[in-house]
PDB file of C-alpha atoms in Angstrom:
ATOM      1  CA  UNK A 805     131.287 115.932  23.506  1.00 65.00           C
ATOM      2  CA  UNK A 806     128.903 114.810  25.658  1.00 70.00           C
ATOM      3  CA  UNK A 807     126.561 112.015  26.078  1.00 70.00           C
ATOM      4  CA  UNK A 808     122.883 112.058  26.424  1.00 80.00           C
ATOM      5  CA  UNK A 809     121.981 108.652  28.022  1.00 78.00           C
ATOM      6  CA  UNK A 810     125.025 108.257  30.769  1.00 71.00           C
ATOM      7  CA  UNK A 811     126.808 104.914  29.338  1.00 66.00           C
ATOM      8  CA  UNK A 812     127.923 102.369  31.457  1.00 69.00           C
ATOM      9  CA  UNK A 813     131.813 102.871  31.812  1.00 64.00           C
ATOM     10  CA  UNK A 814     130.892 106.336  33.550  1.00 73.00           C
ATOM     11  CA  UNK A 815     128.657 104.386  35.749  1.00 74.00           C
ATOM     12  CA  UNK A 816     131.279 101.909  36.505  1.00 70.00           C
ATOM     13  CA  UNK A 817     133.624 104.570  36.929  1.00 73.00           C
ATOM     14  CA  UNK A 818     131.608 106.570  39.321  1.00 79.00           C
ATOM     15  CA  UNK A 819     129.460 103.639  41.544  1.00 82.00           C
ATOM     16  CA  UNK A 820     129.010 105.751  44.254  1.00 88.00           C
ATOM     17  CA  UNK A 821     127.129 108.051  42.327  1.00 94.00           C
ATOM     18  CA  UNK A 822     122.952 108.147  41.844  1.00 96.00           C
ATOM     19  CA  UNK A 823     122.232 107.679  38.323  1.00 95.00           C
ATOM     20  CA  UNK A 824     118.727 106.862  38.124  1.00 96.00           C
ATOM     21  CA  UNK A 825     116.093 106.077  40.852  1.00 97.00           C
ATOM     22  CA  UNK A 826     113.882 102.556  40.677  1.00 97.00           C
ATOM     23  CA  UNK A 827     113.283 101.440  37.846  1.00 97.00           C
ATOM     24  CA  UNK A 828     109.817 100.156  39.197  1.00 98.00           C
ATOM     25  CA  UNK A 829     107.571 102.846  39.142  1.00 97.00           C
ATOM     26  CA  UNK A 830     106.077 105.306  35.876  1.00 98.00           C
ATOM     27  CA  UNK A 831     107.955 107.928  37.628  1.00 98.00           C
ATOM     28  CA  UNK A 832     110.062 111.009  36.721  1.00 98.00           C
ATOM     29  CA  UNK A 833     112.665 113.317  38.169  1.00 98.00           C
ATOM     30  CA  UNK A 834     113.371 117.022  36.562  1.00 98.00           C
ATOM     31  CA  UNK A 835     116.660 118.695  37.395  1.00 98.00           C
ATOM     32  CA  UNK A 836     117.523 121.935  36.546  1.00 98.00           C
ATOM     33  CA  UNK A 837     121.283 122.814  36.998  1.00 98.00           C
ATOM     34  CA  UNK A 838     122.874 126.736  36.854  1.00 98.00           C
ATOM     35  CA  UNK A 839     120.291 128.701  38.269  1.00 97.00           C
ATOM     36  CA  UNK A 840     119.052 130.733  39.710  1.00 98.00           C
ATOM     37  CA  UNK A 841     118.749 133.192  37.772  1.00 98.00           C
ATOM     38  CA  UNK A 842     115.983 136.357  36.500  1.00 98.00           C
ATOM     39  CA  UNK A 843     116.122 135.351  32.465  1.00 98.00           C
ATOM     40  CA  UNK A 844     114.797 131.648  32.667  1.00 98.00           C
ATOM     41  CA  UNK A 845     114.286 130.282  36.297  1.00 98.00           C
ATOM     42  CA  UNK A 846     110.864 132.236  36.735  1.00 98.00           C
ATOM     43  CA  UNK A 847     109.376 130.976  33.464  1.00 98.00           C
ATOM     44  CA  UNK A 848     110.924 127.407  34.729  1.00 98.00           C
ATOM     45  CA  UNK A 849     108.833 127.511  38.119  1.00 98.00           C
ATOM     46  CA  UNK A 850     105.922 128.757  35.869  1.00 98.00           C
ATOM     47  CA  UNK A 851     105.760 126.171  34.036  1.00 98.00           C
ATOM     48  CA  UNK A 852     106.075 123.442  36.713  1.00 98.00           C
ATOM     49  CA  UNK A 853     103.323 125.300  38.968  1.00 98.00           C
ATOM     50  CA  UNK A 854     100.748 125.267  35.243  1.00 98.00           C
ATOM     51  CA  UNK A 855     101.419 121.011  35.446  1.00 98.00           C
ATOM     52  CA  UNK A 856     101.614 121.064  40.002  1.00 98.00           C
ATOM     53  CA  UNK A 857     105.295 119.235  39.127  1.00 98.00           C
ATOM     54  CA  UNK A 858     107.849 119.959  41.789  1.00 98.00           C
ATOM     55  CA  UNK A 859     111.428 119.223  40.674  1.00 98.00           C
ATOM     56  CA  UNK A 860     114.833 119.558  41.993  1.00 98.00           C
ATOM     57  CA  UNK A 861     117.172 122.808  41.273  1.00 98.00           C
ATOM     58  CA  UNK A 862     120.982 122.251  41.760  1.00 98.00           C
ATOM     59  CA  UNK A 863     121.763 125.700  42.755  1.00 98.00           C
ATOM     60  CA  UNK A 864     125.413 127.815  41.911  1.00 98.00           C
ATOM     61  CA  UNK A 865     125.671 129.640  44.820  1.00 98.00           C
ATOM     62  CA  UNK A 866     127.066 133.082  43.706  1.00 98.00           C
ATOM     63  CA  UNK A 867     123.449 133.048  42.253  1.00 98.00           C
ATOM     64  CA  UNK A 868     121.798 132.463  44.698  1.00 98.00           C
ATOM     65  CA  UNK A 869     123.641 135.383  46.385  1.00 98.00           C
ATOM     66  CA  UNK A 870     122.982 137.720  43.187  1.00 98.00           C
ATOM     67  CA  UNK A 871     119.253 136.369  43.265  1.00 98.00           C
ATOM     68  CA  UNK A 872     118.255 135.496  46.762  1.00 98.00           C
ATOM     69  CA  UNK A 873     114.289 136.513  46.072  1.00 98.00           C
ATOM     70  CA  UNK A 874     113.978 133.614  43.250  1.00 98.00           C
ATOM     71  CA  UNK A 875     115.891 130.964  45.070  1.00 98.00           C
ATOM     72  CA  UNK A 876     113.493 132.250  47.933  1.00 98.00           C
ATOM     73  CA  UNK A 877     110.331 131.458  45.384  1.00 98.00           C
ATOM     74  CA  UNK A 878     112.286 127.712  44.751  1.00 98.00           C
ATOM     75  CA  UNK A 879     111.499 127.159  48.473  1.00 98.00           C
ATOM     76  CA  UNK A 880     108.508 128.974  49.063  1.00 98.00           C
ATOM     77  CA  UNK A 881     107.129 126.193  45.950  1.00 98.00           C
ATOM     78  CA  UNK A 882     108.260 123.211  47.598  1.00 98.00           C
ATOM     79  CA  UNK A 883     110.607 122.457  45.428  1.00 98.00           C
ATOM     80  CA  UNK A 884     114.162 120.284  46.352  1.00 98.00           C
ATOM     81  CA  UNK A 885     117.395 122.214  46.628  1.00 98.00           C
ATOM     82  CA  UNK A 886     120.675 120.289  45.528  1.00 98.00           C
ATOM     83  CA  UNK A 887     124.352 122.215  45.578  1.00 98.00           C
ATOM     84  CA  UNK A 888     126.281 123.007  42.116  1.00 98.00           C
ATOM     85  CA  UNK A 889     129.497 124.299  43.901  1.00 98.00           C
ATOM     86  CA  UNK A 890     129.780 128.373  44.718  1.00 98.00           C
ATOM     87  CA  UNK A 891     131.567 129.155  41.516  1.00 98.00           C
ATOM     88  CA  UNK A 892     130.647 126.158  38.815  1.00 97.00           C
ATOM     89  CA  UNK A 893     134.274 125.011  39.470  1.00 95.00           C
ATOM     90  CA  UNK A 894     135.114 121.627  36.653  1.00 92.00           C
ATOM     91  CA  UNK A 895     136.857 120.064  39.258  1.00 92.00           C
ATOM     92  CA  UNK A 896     139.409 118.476  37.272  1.00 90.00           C
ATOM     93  CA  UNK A 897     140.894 122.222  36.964  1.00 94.00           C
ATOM     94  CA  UNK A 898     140.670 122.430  40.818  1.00 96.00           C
ATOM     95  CA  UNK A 899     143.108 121.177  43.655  1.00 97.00           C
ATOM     96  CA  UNK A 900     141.194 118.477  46.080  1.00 97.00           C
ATOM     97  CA  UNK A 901     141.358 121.358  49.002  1.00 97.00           C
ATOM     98  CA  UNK A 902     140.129 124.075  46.354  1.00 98.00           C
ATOM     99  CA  UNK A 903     136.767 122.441  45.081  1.00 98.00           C
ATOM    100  CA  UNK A 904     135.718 120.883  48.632  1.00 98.00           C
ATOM    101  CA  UNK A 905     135.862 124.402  49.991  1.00 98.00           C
ATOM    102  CA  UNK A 906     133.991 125.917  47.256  1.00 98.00           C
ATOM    103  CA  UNK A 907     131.238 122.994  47.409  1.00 98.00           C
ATOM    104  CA  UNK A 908     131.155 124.060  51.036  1.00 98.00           C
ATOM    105  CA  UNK A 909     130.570 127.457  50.457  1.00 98.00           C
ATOM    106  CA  UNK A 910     127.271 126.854  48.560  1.00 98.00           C
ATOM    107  CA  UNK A 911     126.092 124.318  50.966  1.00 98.00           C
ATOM    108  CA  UNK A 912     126.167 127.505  53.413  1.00 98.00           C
ATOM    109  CA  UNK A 913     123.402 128.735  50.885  1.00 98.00           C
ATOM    110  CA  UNK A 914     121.402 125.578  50.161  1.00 98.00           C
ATOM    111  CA  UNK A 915     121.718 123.572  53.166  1.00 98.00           C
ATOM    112  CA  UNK A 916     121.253 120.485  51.273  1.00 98.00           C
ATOM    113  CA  UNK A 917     122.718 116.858  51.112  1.00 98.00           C
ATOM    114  CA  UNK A 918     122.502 116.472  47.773  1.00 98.00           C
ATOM    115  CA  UNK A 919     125.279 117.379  45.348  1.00 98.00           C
ATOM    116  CA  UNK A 920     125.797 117.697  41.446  1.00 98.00           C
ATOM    117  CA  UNK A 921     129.295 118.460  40.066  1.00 97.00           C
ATOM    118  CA  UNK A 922     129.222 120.934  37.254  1.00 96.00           C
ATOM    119  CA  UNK A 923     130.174 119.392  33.681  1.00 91.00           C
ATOM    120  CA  UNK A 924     130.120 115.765  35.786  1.00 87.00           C
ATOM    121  CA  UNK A 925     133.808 116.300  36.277  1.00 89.00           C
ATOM    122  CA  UNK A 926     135.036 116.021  39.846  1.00 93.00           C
ATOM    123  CA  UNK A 927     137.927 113.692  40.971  1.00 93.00           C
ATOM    124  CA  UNK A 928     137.419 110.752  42.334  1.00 93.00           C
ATOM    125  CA  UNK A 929     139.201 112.033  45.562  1.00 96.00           C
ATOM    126  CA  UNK A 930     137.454 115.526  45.410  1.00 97.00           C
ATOM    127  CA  UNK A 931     133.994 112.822  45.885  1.00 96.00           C
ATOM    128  CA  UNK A 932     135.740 110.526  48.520  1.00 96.00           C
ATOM    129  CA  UNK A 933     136.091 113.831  50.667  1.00 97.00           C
ATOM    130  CA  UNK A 934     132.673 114.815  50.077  1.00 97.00           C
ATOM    131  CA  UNK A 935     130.918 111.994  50.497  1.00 96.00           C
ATOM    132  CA  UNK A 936     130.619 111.628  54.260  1.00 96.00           C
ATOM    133  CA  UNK A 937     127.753 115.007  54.012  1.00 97.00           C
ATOM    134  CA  UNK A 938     126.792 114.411  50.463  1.00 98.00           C
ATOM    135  CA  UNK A 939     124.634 112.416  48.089  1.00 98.00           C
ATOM    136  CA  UNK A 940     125.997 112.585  44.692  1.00 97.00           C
ATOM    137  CA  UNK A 941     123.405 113.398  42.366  1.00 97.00           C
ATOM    138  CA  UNK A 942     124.028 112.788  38.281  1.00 95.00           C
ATOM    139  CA  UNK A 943     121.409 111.443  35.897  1.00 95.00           C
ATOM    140  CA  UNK A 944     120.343 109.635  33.000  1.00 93.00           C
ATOM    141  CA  UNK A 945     119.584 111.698  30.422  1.00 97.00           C
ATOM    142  CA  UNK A 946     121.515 114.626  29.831  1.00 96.00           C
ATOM    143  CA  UNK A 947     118.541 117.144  27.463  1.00 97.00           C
ATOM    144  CA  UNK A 948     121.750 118.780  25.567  1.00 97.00           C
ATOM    145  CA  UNK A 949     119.757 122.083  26.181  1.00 98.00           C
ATOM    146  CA  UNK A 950     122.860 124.039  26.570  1.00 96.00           C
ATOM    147  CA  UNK A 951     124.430 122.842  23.344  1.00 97.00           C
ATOM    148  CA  UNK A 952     123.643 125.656  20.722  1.00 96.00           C
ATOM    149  CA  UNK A 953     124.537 123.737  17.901  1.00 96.00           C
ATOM    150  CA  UNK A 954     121.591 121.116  17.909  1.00 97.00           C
ATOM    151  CA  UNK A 955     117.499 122.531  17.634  1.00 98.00           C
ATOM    152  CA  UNK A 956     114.368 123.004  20.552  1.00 98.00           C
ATOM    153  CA  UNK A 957     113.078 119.936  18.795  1.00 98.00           C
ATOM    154  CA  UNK A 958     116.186 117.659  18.875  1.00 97.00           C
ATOM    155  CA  UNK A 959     116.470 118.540  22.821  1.00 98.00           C
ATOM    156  CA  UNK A 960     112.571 117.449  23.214  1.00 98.00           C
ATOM    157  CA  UNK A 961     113.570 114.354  21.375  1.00 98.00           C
ATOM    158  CA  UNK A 962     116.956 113.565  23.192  1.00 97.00           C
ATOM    159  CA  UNK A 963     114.228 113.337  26.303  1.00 98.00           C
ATOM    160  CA  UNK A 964     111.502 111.129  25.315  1.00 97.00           C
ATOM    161  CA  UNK A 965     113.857 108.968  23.451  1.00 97.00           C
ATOM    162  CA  UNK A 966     116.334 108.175  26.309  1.00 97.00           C
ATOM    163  CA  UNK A 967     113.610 108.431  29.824  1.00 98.00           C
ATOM    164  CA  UNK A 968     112.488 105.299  31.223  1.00 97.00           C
ATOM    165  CA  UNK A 969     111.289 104.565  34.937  1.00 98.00           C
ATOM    166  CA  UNK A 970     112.892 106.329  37.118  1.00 98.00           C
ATOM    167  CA  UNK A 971     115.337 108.495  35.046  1.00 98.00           C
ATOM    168  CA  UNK A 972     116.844 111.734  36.024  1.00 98.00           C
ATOM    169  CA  UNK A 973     116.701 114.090  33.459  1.00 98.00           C
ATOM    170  CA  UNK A 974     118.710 117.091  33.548  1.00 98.00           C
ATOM    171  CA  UNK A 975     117.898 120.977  32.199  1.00 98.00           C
ATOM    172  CA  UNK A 976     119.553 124.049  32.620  1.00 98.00           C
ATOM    173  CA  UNK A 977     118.621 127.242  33.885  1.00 98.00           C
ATOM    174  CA  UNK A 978     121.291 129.312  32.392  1.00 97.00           C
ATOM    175  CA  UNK A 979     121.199 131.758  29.094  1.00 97.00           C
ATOM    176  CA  UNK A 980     122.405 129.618  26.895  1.00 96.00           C
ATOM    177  CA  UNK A 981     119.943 126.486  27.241  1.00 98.00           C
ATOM    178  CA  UNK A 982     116.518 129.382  27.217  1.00 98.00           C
ATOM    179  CA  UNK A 983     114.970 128.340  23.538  1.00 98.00           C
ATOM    180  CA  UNK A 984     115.771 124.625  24.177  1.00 98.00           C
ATOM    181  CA  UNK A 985     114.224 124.747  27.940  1.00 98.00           C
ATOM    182  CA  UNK A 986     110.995 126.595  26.619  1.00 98.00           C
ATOM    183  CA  UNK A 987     110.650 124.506  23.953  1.00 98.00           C
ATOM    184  CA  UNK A 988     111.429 121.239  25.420  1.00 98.00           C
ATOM    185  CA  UNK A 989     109.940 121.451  29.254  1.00 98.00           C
ATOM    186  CA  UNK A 990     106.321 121.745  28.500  1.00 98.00           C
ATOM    187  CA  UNK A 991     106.198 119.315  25.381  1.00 98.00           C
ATOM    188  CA  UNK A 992     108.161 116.338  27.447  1.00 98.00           C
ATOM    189  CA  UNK A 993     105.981 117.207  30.804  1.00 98.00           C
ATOM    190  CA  UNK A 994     102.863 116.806  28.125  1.00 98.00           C
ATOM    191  CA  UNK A 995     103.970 113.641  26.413  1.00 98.00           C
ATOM    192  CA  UNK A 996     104.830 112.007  29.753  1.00 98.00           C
ATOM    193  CA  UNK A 997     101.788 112.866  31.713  1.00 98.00           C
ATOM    194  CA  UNK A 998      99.585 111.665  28.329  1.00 98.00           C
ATOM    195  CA  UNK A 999     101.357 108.077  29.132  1.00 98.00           C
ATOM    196  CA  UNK A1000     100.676 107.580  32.972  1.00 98.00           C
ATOM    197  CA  UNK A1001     103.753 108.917  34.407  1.00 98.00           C
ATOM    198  CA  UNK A1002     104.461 111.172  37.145  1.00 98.00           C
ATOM    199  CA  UNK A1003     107.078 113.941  38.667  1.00 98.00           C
ATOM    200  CA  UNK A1004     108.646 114.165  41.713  1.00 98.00           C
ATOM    201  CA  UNK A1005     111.474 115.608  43.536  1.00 98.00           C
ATOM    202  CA  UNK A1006     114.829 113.836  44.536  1.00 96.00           C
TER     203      UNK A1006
END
């Protein structure tokens, strides 16, 4: 189970985490989590080049280690870097000590300040350790790309029904989420630029 627009008992939950950005301006933020990796990430920084978006890629760092030439391209296109963990730990399933190291690790790799716990599922105290060198990163709509069981077409719609000013929308650059992703990216970049909005990174 999972919910596409975050509700507000996870936001009261979390309140140290980044949710959405101001609600003031027509503006966007793309997030791809996962990557990177050789089966969807290229097409993904296609794409965004075809429409000059930049966006921001929470990175797994034994990827980036298996594919240091595309997270190379990520930087080389201006693109924002956020950390995903070395080994897409669910820190629920990790001791406090375990998952801090393990965030650390990556942050070798990406060298970034912002952070994005895989599944949304760190503990509280896993966060309260972090948070002296991190920005916590979630979002406000949630595609479902990676959920096999619904179509390209409900993913496209999960977007444009749920993004508002200054929502975070999260897609995947893993194997699973591929038909959704190439489906879903370009339409939702169309329909938002058709109604004055713009992209940016976080």
């Amino acid at each position: 189970m999972y919910f596409v627009n975050a509700p507000f008992f996870l936001r009261w939950y979390y309140p140290q985490v980044t949710w959405n950005k101001s609600r003031a301006y027509k503006k966007l933020f793309l997030t791809f989590d996962d990557g990177p990796i050789p089966e969807i990430t290229p097409w993904i920084l296609d794409t965004l080049a075809q429409y000059q978006i930049k966006a921001t890629f929470f990175c797994v760092g034994e990827n980036i280690t298996k594919h240091p030439e595309i997270f190379q391209r990520l930087l080389d296109e201006g693109h924002r870097i956020g950390n995903h963990t070395y080994n897409h730990l669910k820190g629920w399933k990790h001791s406090d000590d375990e998952y801090v190291d393990n965030v650390y690790k990556c942050h070798q790799l990406t060298q970034s300040n912002l952070f994005r716990p895989p599944y949304a599922r760190a503990k509280k105290s896993q966060l309260n350790l972090l948070s002296k060198d991190f920005e916590f990163i979630y979002w406000d709509v949630l595609s479902g790309d990676f959920d096999q069981s619904i179509t390209p077409e409900q993913c496209f719609r999960n977007i444009i029904n749920y993004s508002k000013n200054g929502s975070i929308i999260v897609f995947h650059d893993n194997i699973k989420a591929i038909p959704r992703v190439q489906y879903a990216l370009p339409k939702s970049i169309e329909y938002f630029l058709e109604r004055g909005y713009t992209f940016d990174i976080l």
